[in-house]
XYZ file of C-alpha atoms in Angstrom:
652
model
C 0.000 0.000 0.000
C 1.041 3.598 -0.506
C 2.379 5.499 2.427
C -0.240 8.005 3.476
C 1.078 11.300 4.763
C -0.503 14.061 6.748
C -1.077 17.313 4.964
C 0.270 20.344 6.794
C -1.154 23.786 6.274
C -3.549 26.423 7.466
C -7.120 25.454 8.209
C -9.592 26.858 5.703
C -11.573 29.928 6.677
C -14.899 29.305 8.363
C -17.698 30.269 6.035
C -21.230 31.368 6.780
C -23.982 32.212 4.348
C -25.822 35.498 5.016
C -29.307 36.035 3.654
C -30.773 39.556 4.114
C -28.614 40.204 7.151
C -29.359 36.884 8.817
C -26.498 34.397 9.210
C -27.462 30.809 8.485
C -24.973 28.542 10.262
C -24.766 25.134 8.627
C -25.209 22.323 11.101
C -23.819 18.951 10.057
C -23.677 15.513 11.618
C -19.892 15.479 11.726
C -16.859 17.672 11.196
C -15.449 17.187 7.700
C -12.398 19.403 8.210
C -10.133 16.333 7.996
C -11.138 15.865 4.360
C -9.631 19.247 3.593
C -6.495 19.378 5.701
C -5.257 16.003 6.923
C -3.694 14.362 3.914
C -0.882 15.919 1.958
C 2.636 16.569 3.193
C 3.427 19.844 1.469
C 6.718 20.628 3.190
C 8.879 19.738 0.218
C 12.633 19.195 0.400
C 15.786 19.873 -1.600
C 14.945 16.983 -3.962
C 11.222 17.524 -4.543
C 9.518 20.818 -3.805
C 6.156 21.552 -2.259
C 5.129 23.057 -5.595
C 5.560 19.688 -7.293
C 8.806 20.409 -9.120
C 12.252 18.817 -8.969
C 14.207 20.582 -6.240
C 17.599 22.226 -6.552
C 19.278 18.976 -5.453
C 17.120 16.657 -7.559
C 19.169 13.965 -9.290
C 18.666 10.814 -11.278
C 21.130 8.346 -12.653
C 21.532 7.485 -16.320
C 22.316 4.412 -18.393
C 23.471 4.300 -22.024
C 23.358 1.020 -23.929
C 25.256 -0.469 -26.836
C 23.920 -3.822 -27.992
C 24.510 -6.278 -30.790
C 22.244 -9.296 -31.108
C 21.578 -12.017 -33.648
C 18.492 -14.142 -34.235
C 18.798 -17.891 -34.696
C 15.436 -18.445 -36.377
C 15.786 -22.222 -36.548
C 16.009 -22.496 -32.751
C 14.142 -19.283 -31.840
C 17.139 -17.990 -29.872
C 18.355 -14.415 -29.554
C 21.975 -13.977 -28.486
C 24.375 -11.090 -28.248
C 26.260 -8.641 -26.078
C 25.329 -5.541 -24.097
C 27.614 -2.804 -22.821
C 26.084 -0.411 -20.311
C 27.669 2.915 -19.451
C 26.248 3.925 -16.087
C 26.409 7.433 -14.618
C 26.004 7.785 -10.864
C 24.590 11.263 -10.256
C 23.511 10.387 -6.721
C 25.181 11.953 -3.659
C 26.573 8.579 -2.544
C 29.107 6.185 -3.990
C 27.847 2.812 -5.203
C 29.613 -0.494 -4.588
C 27.274 -2.339 -6.970
C 24.350 -1.861 -9.283
C 21.195 -3.930 -9.743
C 19.940 -5.010 -13.152
C 16.576 -6.343 -14.291
C 16.651 -9.728 -16.057
C 13.018 -9.986 -17.095
C 13.516 -12.989 -19.395
C 14.130 -15.016 -16.228
C 10.381 -14.785 -15.655
C 10.056 -17.573 -18.255
C 11.376 -20.383 -16.051
C 9.467 -22.988 -14.018
C 10.743 -21.729 -10.661
C 10.557 -17.970 -11.213
C 8.576 -15.955 -8.694
C 6.217 -14.922 -11.481
C 5.539 -18.532 -12.485
C 5.060 -19.639 -8.881
C 2.624 -16.800 -8.150
C 0.474 -17.358 -11.249
C -2.904 -18.903 -10.322
C -3.505 -22.490 -11.379
C -6.254 -21.354 -13.730
C -3.841 -18.871 -15.332
C -4.322 -15.223 -16.236
C -3.259 -12.686 -18.823
C 0.345 -13.032 -17.712
C 0.794 -16.689 -18.568
C 4.172 -17.328 -20.108
C 6.386 -20.133 -21.376
C 8.637 -21.763 -18.768
C 11.414 -23.147 -20.977
C 13.321 -19.894 -21.332
C 15.424 -17.554 -19.230
C 18.816 -15.950 -19.717
C 22.168 -17.580 -20.189
C 24.660 -14.967 -18.964
C 28.436 -15.089 -19.445
C 31.581 -12.936 -19.642
C 30.413 -10.399 -17.083
C 32.877 -7.509 -16.808
C 32.375 -4.423 -14.622
C 34.761 -1.486 -14.421
C 34.709 1.949 -12.779
C 36.157 4.677 -14.972
C 38.610 4.101 -17.785
C 41.441 2.698 -15.682
C 39.655 0.858 -12.900
C 40.068 -2.816 -12.179
C 37.698 -5.270 -13.848
C 35.300 -7.303 -11.726
C 33.251 -10.304 -12.792
C 31.514 -10.698 -9.428
C 27.768 -10.940 -9.808
C 24.696 -12.565 -8.312
C 21.501 -13.555 -10.123
C 18.304 -13.843 -8.086
C 15.153 -14.524 -10.098
C 14.637 -11.503 -12.390
C 17.331 -9.387 -10.688
C 21.105 -9.328 -11.107
C 23.585 -7.641 -8.786
C 26.919 -6.615 -10.288
C 29.796 -5.610 -7.997
C 32.733 -3.360 -8.863
C 36.372 -3.568 -7.797
C 35.961 -0.079 -6.292
C 32.878 2.112 -5.706
C 31.397 4.273 -8.457
C 32.062 7.845 -7.269
C 29.109 10.035 -6.356
C 27.932 13.051 -8.349
C 28.948 11.995 -11.839
C 31.058 8.874 -11.491
C 30.904 6.511 -14.451
C 31.161 2.748 -14.796
C 30.704 0.173 -17.528
C 29.137 -3.261 -17.339
C 29.259 -5.696 -20.224
C 28.097 -9.266 -20.681
C 27.045 -11.817 -23.247
C 23.482 -13.101 -23.076
C 21.112 -15.408 -24.878
C 17.596 -16.738 -24.402
C 14.966 -18.789 -26.145
C 12.216 -16.497 -27.431
C 8.978 -17.504 -25.689
C 5.953 -18.136 -27.848
C 3.766 -16.967 -24.985
C 5.506 -13.915 -23.568
C 3.083 -12.719 -20.882
C 1.159 -10.688 -23.479
C 4.142 -8.326 -23.757
C 6.493 -10.013 -26.238
C 7.013 -13.353 -27.972
C 6.615 -14.975 -31.366
C 3.653 -15.706 -33.615
C 3.378 -18.271 -36.428
C 1.551 -16.871 -39.438
C 0.949 -18.256 -42.914
C 4.128 -16.771 -44.368
C 6.503 -17.370 -41.438
C 7.195 -16.136 -37.906
C 6.720 -12.701 -36.338
C 9.146 -11.985 -33.483
C 8.180 -9.249 -31.019
C 11.165 -8.448 -28.823
C 10.729 -6.631 -25.518
C 12.446 -7.085 -22.161
C 15.164 -8.632 -24.299
C 18.359 -7.251 -22.746
C 19.684 -6.852 -19.174
C 18.795 -3.331 -18.031
C 19.704 -1.210 -15.024
C 17.203 -0.831 -12.192
C 16.408 2.664 -10.942
C 18.307 4.009 -7.955
C 16.540 7.014 -6.442
C 16.239 9.023 -3.235
C 12.838 7.493 -2.455
C 13.639 3.770 -2.222
C 17.317 3.448 -3.069
C 17.409 0.498 -5.463
C 13.986 -0.301 -6.943
C 14.271 -4.074 -7.219
C 10.707 -5.391 -7.139
C 10.746 -8.651 -9.153
C 8.990 -8.998 -12.489
C 5.863 -10.988 -11.669
C 3.197 -10.079 -14.199
C 0.918 -7.106 -13.746
C 3.629 -4.721 -12.566
C 5.366 -3.168 -15.538
C 8.597 -1.204 -15.595
C 10.643 1.559 -13.956
C 13.735 2.478 -15.944
C 16.502 5.054 -16.217
C 16.862 7.316 -19.244
C 19.773 7.156 -21.638
C 20.863 6.740 -25.233
C 20.563 3.442 -27.087
C 22.667 2.219 -29.994
C 21.679 -1.295 -31.052
C 22.253 -3.628 -33.981
C 20.057 -6.584 -34.895
C 21.333 -9.299 -37.233
C 18.637 -11.393 -38.910
C 18.180 -13.522 -42.035
C 18.366 -11.462 -45.252
C 14.644 -11.829 -46.005
C 13.524 -10.253 -42.702
C 12.279 -6.719 -42.139
C 13.196 -5.166 -38.781
C 11.448 -2.225 -37.145
C 12.636 -0.826 -33.843
C 12.502 2.036 -31.375
C 14.299 5.045 -32.783
C 15.864 5.851 -36.129
C 17.072 3.354 -38.719
C 20.719 4.330 -39.221
C 21.697 2.198 -42.229
C 18.802 2.114 -44.741
C 21.287 1.840 -47.619
C 22.539 -1.474 -46.251
C 19.207 -3.138 -45.478
C 16.737 -1.728 -48.024
C 16.782 -2.089 -51.784
C 16.918 1.063 -53.914
C 13.216 0.698 -54.614
C 12.439 0.383 -50.923
C 14.618 3.397 -50.103
C 12.649 5.455 -52.632
C 9.340 4.348 -51.142
C 10.631 5.071 -47.634
C 11.536 8.603 -48.708
C 8.151 9.081 -50.385
C 6.286 7.876 -47.281
C 8.235 10.271 -45.055
C 6.768 13.153 -47.095
C 3.243 11.808 -47.593
C 0.039 12.677 -45.753
C -1.483 9.457 -47.060
C -0.308 5.938 -46.297
C 2.303 4.605 -48.714
C 3.152 0.922 -49.139
C 6.796 0.046 -48.608
C 6.000 -3.634 -49.024
C 2.530 -4.365 -50.402
C 0.574 -7.550 -49.683
C 1.636 -8.921 -53.067
C 5.321 -8.267 -52.353
C 5.790 -10.046 -49.020
C 7.988 -12.737 -50.573
C 9.448 -10.638 -53.385
C 12.861 -10.186 -51.798
C 14.493 -9.415 -55.144
C 12.512 -6.156 -55.257
C 12.776 -5.134 -51.613
C 16.039 -6.556 -50.163
C 19.592 -5.657 -51.162
C 20.865 -9.189 -50.430
C 19.397 -12.529 -51.402
C 21.236 -14.755 -48.941
C 22.891 -14.861 -45.543
C 22.347 -12.453 -42.679
C 21.823 -8.687 -42.606
C 22.427 -6.262 -39.704
C 19.931 -3.475 -38.993
C 21.207 -0.534 -36.946
C 19.016 1.719 -34.774
C 19.569 4.631 -32.391
C 17.289 6.484 -30.011
C 18.170 9.352 -27.670
C 16.885 10.087 -24.180
C 14.706 6.990 -23.947
C 14.042 4.542 -21.150
C 13.802 1.354 -23.200
C 13.899 -0.105 -26.704
C 11.905 -2.825 -28.431
C 11.949 -4.232 -31.946
C 10.179 -6.689 -34.217
C 11.457 -8.817 -37.078
C 9.792 -11.080 -39.629
C 9.923 -12.323 -43.204
C 6.122 -11.976 -43.352
C 5.508 -8.251 -42.995
C 3.367 -5.960 -45.079
C 4.942 -2.551 -44.406
C 3.396 0.887 -44.882
C 4.079 4.398 -43.602
C 3.129 8.092 -43.663
C 4.411 11.429 -42.389
C 3.599 12.734 -38.906
C 3.322 16.523 -38.620
C 4.493 17.959 -35.303
C 3.626 21.380 -33.822
C 7.213 22.646 -34.028
C 7.321 22.036 -37.767
C 9.366 18.875 -37.373
C 8.129 15.592 -38.829
C 8.299 11.951 -37.810
C 7.326 8.703 -39.522
C 4.260 6.626 -38.676
C 4.650 3.054 -39.868
C 2.925 -0.287 -39.505
C 4.039 -3.864 -40.093
C 1.562 -6.733 -40.192
C 1.010 -10.149 -41.773
C -1.396 -11.107 -44.539
C -3.850 -12.305 -41.888
C -4.184 -8.711 -40.650
C -4.628 -7.098 -44.062
C -7.821 -5.240 -44.971
C -9.440 -1.811 -44.932
C -11.435 -2.753 -41.859
C -8.272 -3.924 -40.142
C -4.536 -3.152 -40.202
C -4.586 -1.314 -43.536
C -5.749 1.678 -41.471
C -3.139 1.205 -38.729
C -0.792 3.908 -40.006
C -3.707 6.334 -40.373
C -4.605 5.653 -36.731
C -0.991 5.959 -35.605
C -0.454 9.282 -37.352
C -3.659 10.767 -35.933
C -2.888 9.627 -32.409
C 0.653 11.010 -32.328
C -0.392 14.300 -33.932
C -3.238 14.826 -31.460
C -1.189 14.218 -28.306
C 1.694 16.289 -29.647
C -0.581 19.274 -30.169
C -2.626 18.859 -27.015
C 0.016 17.969 -24.428
C 3.708 17.663 -25.418
C 5.507 17.089 -28.708
C 6.412 13.520 -29.647
C 10.220 13.304 -29.368
C 11.189 10.259 -31.437
C 11.857 9.751 -35.157
C 9.381 6.920 -35.702
C 6.069 5.691 -34.339
C 5.671 2.029 -35.265
C 2.674 -0.251 -34.841
C 3.483 -3.971 -34.948
C 0.891 -6.731 -35.388
C 1.610 -9.634 -33.054
C -0.167 -12.031 -30.723
C -0.122 -9.419 -27.974
C -3.227 -7.653 -26.724
C -1.420 -4.336 -26.547
C 1.967 -3.276 -25.190
C 3.993 -0.099 -25.478
C 7.633 0.891 -25.773
C 9.292 4.156 -26.850
C 8.059 4.824 -30.373
C 6.842 1.250 -30.881
C 3.720 -0.746 -30.020
C 2.714 -4.379 -30.181
C -1.026 -4.747 -30.871
C -3.079 -7.844 -31.594
C -2.959 -8.945 -35.202
C -6.684 -9.804 -35.199
C -7.803 -6.347 -34.047
C -10.103 -4.464 -36.409
C -12.078 -1.232 -36.616
C -12.841 0.380 -33.266
C -10.809 -2.259 -31.457
C -7.709 -1.538 -33.526
C -8.143 2.211 -33.150
C -8.582 1.821 -29.393
C -5.503 -0.320 -28.792
C -3.332 1.684 -31.211
C -4.325 4.989 -29.645
C -3.873 3.626 -26.134
C -0.422 2.191 -26.741
C 0.800 5.312 -28.534
C -0.604 7.390 -25.691
C 1.866 5.589 -23.455
C 4.651 7.510 -25.170
C 3.583 10.362 -22.880
C 3.029 8.173 -19.802
C 5.479 6.592 -18.929
C 7.943 7.039 -21.832
C 8.215 10.832 -21.548
C 7.030 11.201 -17.937
C 8.954 8.336 -16.344
C 6.862 7.202 -13.409
C 7.272 3.893 -11.584
C 4.867 1.523 -13.351
C 5.674 -1.414 -11.126
C 4.232 0.434 -8.146
C 1.971 3.161 -9.489
C 0.257 1.742 -12.550
C -2.411 4.442 -12.302
C 0.164 7.141 -13.117
C 0.560 5.760 -16.627
C -2.440 3.521 -17.349
C -4.926 5.888 -15.759
C -3.438 9.055 -17.211
C -3.221 7.408 -20.620
C -6.831 6.197 -20.486
C -7.805 9.789 -19.691
C -6.005 11.324 -22.682
C -7.344 8.504 -24.897
C -10.875 9.730 -24.174
C -10.254 13.068 -25.853
C -8.155 11.652 -28.664
C -10.898 9.183 -29.577
C -13.538 11.883 -29.667
C -11.314 14.015 -31.874
C -10.368 11.292 -34.376
C -12.159 11.580 -37.715
C -14.980 13.675 -36.222
C -15.748 11.040 -33.606
C -15.627 7.892 -35.725
C -14.889 5.874 -32.580
C -16.320 7.996 -29.736
C -15.348 7.435 -26.133
C -17.953 7.120 -23.389
C -15.546 7.406 -20.452
C -17.373 10.573 -19.363
C -20.482 8.439 -18.733
C -19.024 7.655 -15.351
C -22.145 6.248 -13.733
C -21.899 3.162 -15.939
C -19.227 2.021 -13.486
C -21.287 2.391 -10.321
C -21.646 -1.368 -10.089
C -17.922 -1.607 -9.444
C -17.780 1.444 -7.180
C -20.395 -0.090 -4.890
C -19.044 -3.642 -5.045
C -17.738 -5.201 -1.840
C -14.792 -6.529 -3.869
C -13.586 -3.139 -5.124
C -10.014 -2.088 -4.418
C -8.260 1.262 -4.116
C -6.220 2.979 -6.807
C -3.276 2.979 -4.395
C -2.921 -0.824 -4.548
C 0.218 -2.006 -6.307
C -0.643 -3.778 -9.586
C 0.929 -7.097 -8.568
C -1.164 -7.031 -5.368
C -4.450 -6.097 -7.041
C -6.884 -8.859 -7.961
C -6.395 -9.209 -11.728
C -10.187 -9.011 -12.143
C -10.072 -5.493 -10.671
C -6.915 -4.254 -12.384
C -8.797 -2.648 -15.267
C -10.715 -0.444 -12.832
C -7.933 0.156 -10.309
C -5.186 1.090 -12.785
C -7.122 2.340 -15.828
C -10.712 3.417 -15.398
C -10.994 4.844 -11.893
C -7.945 7.144 -12.087
C -9.017 8.233 -15.584
C -12.488 9.040 -14.281
C -10.812 11.019 -11.515
C -9.069 13.194 -14.098
C -12.318 13.528 -16.070
C -13.967 14.890 -12.924
C -11.076 17.284 -12.337
C -11.217 18.668 -15.871
C -14.947 18.650 -16.553
C -16.435 19.266 -13.100
C -13.970 20.592 -10.518
C -11.333 22.780 -12.231
C -12.595 23.384 -15.748
C -10.657 22.986 -18.984
C -8.300 25.943 -18.813
C -7.073 25.465 -15.266
C -6.754 21.710 -15.659
C -4.965 21.901 -19.007
C -2.528 24.510 -17.741
C -1.645 22.301 -14.783
C -1.514 18.998 -16.676
C 0.660 20.392 -19.466
C 2.945 21.952 -16.901
C 3.230 18.617 -15.074
C 4.223 16.819 -18.284
C 6.721 19.506 -19.263
C 8.203 19.718 -15.758
C 8.658 15.971 -15.302
C 9.558 15.025 -18.877
C 12.381 12.452 -18.787
C 12.328 12.473 -14.982
C 10.868 10.308 -12.214
C 7.807 11.856 -10.505
C 6.203 10.335 -7.439
C 2.450 10.526 -6.719
C 2.893 13.495 -4.377
C 4.778 15.358 -7.119
C 1.722 15.042 -9.349
C -0.690 16.070 -6.609
C 1.423 19.048 -5.551
C 2.042 20.249 -9.095
C -1.619 20.098 -10.094
C -2.642 22.016 -6.978
C -0.006 24.706 -7.351
C -0.545 25.422 -11.039
C -4.339 25.161 -10.856
C -4.425 27.204 -7.640
C -6.670 24.809 -5.762
C -6.378 22.789 -2.580
C -7.429 19.351 -3.805
C -6.414 17.284 -0.793
C -9.990 16.223 -0.203
C -10.155 14.861 -3.756
C -6.821 12.993 -3.770
C -7.716 11.445 -0.429
C -11.267 10.541 -1.378
C -10.779 9.235 -4.906
C -7.164 8.087 -5.196
C -6.524 6.802 -1.677
C -9.703 5.069 -0.644
C -12.815 3.210 -1.681
C -15.283 5.934 -0.763
C -18.102 7.028 -3.052
C -19.943 10.197 -4.026
C -23.549 10.801 -3.018
C -24.774 14.370 -3.268
C -28.468 15.017 -2.792
C -31.261 17.564 -2.591
C -33.164 17.000 0.650
C -35.780 19.687 0.060
C -36.560 22.947 -1.730
C -38.644 25.641 -0.107
C -39.722 29.217 -0.862
C -37.824 31.874 1.069
C -38.624 35.558 0.800
C -39.597 35.333 -2.858
C -36.575 33.158 -3.641
C -35.757 29.487 -3.155
C -33.848 27.747 -0.383
C -32.233 24.594 -1.757
C -31.278 22.226 1.051
C -28.397 19.973 0.082
C -26.934 16.919 1.736
C -23.677 15.037 1.297
C -24.316 11.371 2.071
C -21.096 10.280 0.395
C -17.704 9.478 1.831
C -15.955 12.675 0.779
C -16.949 16.181 -0.344
C -17.445 17.481 -3.867
C -18.445 20.827 -5.372
C -22.108 20.979 -6.352
C -23.279 22.035 -9.798
C -26.991 22.803 -9.855
C -29.119 23.328 -12.957
C -32.343 25.258 -12.412
C -35.222 24.868 -14.845
C -37.783 27.695 -14.953
C -41.402 27.727 -15.993
C -40.551 29.557 -19.213
C -38.308 26.657 -20.281
C -35.028 28.485 -19.663
C -32.237 27.020 -17.570
C -29.487 28.383 -15.341
C -26.483 26.738 -13.712
C -24.857 27.500 -10.370
C -21.631 26.003 -9.016
C -21.206 25.808 -5.253
C -17.635 25.315 -4.005
C -16.458 22.263 -2.135
C -15.974 24.396 0.976
C -19.721 24.249 1.694
C -19.027 20.852 3.279
C -16.031 21.812 5.384
C -17.944 21.800 8.677
C -20.659 19.260 8.047
C -22.719 17.234 5.611
C -25.600 19.633 4.983
C -25.862 23.039 3.366
C -28.634 25.436 2.434
C -28.220 27.506 -0.704
C -30.391 30.571 -1.324
C -31.140 30.863 -5.034
C -32.253 34.348 -5.890
C -34.524 34.627 -8.906
C -37.667 36.407 -10.064
C -38.686 33.329 -12.061
C -40.599 30.269 -10.943
C -38.356 27.239 -10.489
C -39.949 24.047 -11.797
C -36.997 21.702 -11.386
C -33.476 21.401 -10.002
C -30.874 18.746 -10.767
C -27.378 18.102 -9.418
C -24.630 17.462 -11.975
C -26.811 17.872 -15.075
C -24.085 16.495 -17.381
C -23.704 13.357 -15.205
C -19.924 13.803 -14.940
C -19.508 12.482 -11.412
C -20.302 8.837 -10.581
C -22.888 9.655 -7.940
C -24.053 6.279 -6.634
C -27.567 7.411 -5.684
C -29.543 8.913 -8.557
C -32.743 9.024 -6.501
C -31.827 12.188 -4.599
C -30.154 14.131 -7.406
C -33.226 16.040 -8.560
C -36.220 17.993 -7.348
C -38.967 17.193 -7.757
C -38.019 13.563 -8.316
C -41.027 12.956 -10.531
C -39.837 15.149 -13.412
C -36.802 12.907 -13.978
C -38.583 9.567 -13.971
């Protein structure tokens, strides 16, 4: 569970409502002041400020990777070498570093295998894999002694140095050879798929990578079990992939040697696609096996070379069975990138993957304009037997997806380039900071695409009241590997996204929310925010104490129940008596309907509940009120619709 902290600060001002000189004190059943003041620790420190920004002493370490790997297609084995250059920016020297060895999940005695239910779940995986590691060499600086001392424990590897890595900028290198059998079932995140024309290999979690060392936990070494995803350092990647000559490889970043791996015809098409608003075939369905037209060699092996800067991971795919198409992405700065898709004949069709590049282009362009510009050279969608998984500039989506399903998964996985690829939160602990935020931005992207071709209904929040009132519901603050897998979709995706919908559409409004959310992304781009950094930053930029909301929605299982207890005439006006029967406060938006058919809205601030659970609002009007409703747009998931309107009969 998350560590709950106590919010320090001044108590809010006591409010009274004065009607015609008379003060109407609001009498409630209990004191709700704790909802407003007893949650957030806003003190800040030299590493992370109370305003939700990195402090003057904020630091994070870095890892650059050079890798060369080769695919043995006959035996489904990937083997190669990695050299990691590690920079220790922390204020302490390090005797060792920890690495993540996620391929070790695919063994019969891994913690992930042993904690998978007998009936299985989404994270089933092969158990005949795992790394073979050799030739480990670790060195501090250019002249330090070389150490081969290391320890492998499940999906973690500890590498020791002959002398400590100095603090505040010390550098070290770690190199090793590795190989593993590519799982066919790769926990719905990677693996291989047999199609009519050959195999599709989707490579992720394919190389040993450095764990994050930070001032919050020290080494973040939670094992790779299943639901928990990844927490990684940023750096530069330079990697080479050697495959049979008839393969096409797509990977995170920029292809560095097109002249060596693409035929002249394919180079021309690649150039044309990079300048085209419409999708251009690089390899058409009829050309899948026409290597004479599309490959520069007709035998042996070919090496594809990729680079990506300031990324936290890389993934790639390779196959001799790809249809390949692409189009230009237009970015707000005037720069361009390339949207591309690779998919087998089974995925071909206008209702299916033939529109993938169109979807990819639209998704990247929307998020770049709305939130933060896409930073990488390519955005690649790969068809595989994977429900949907994201890496910097590259997705794996299910090869059978079509229409709305394909749009949805493509848009969702590309949305992850913002969370957690640009904003590098800890997915293994706080899945809601990427899955939830991404689900939120997907809502608006879907409504914008092609004039709402695939509209989102996430704003219809009351459809989820069955879950919110279920005895089996869990809190957003649960770690993903702890959460019941049946609840993970709500805990990590839907509930936090609904929380942001409420913030934007009901509590703050578009301008204040967008200013704060954009500022959060820009401030924490390529850094490691914690939950309190998000909370503090949103509050400071939006100018609103939201402790009551973070506590109620993100750190508990409480529900919303606002109601109208009665409406009565008062001095020619109307006294609207409100009640909060829920577990935490919310502002109240009222819509008045008059006898002439006109309507008027009033927003009452959350502070009406600060001293109790009832409030009387005097609505001044010369018109006759015929009806009143709370939350007329049904933005908040109020669990009791029966007390939301007056008179109840007009809403039956």
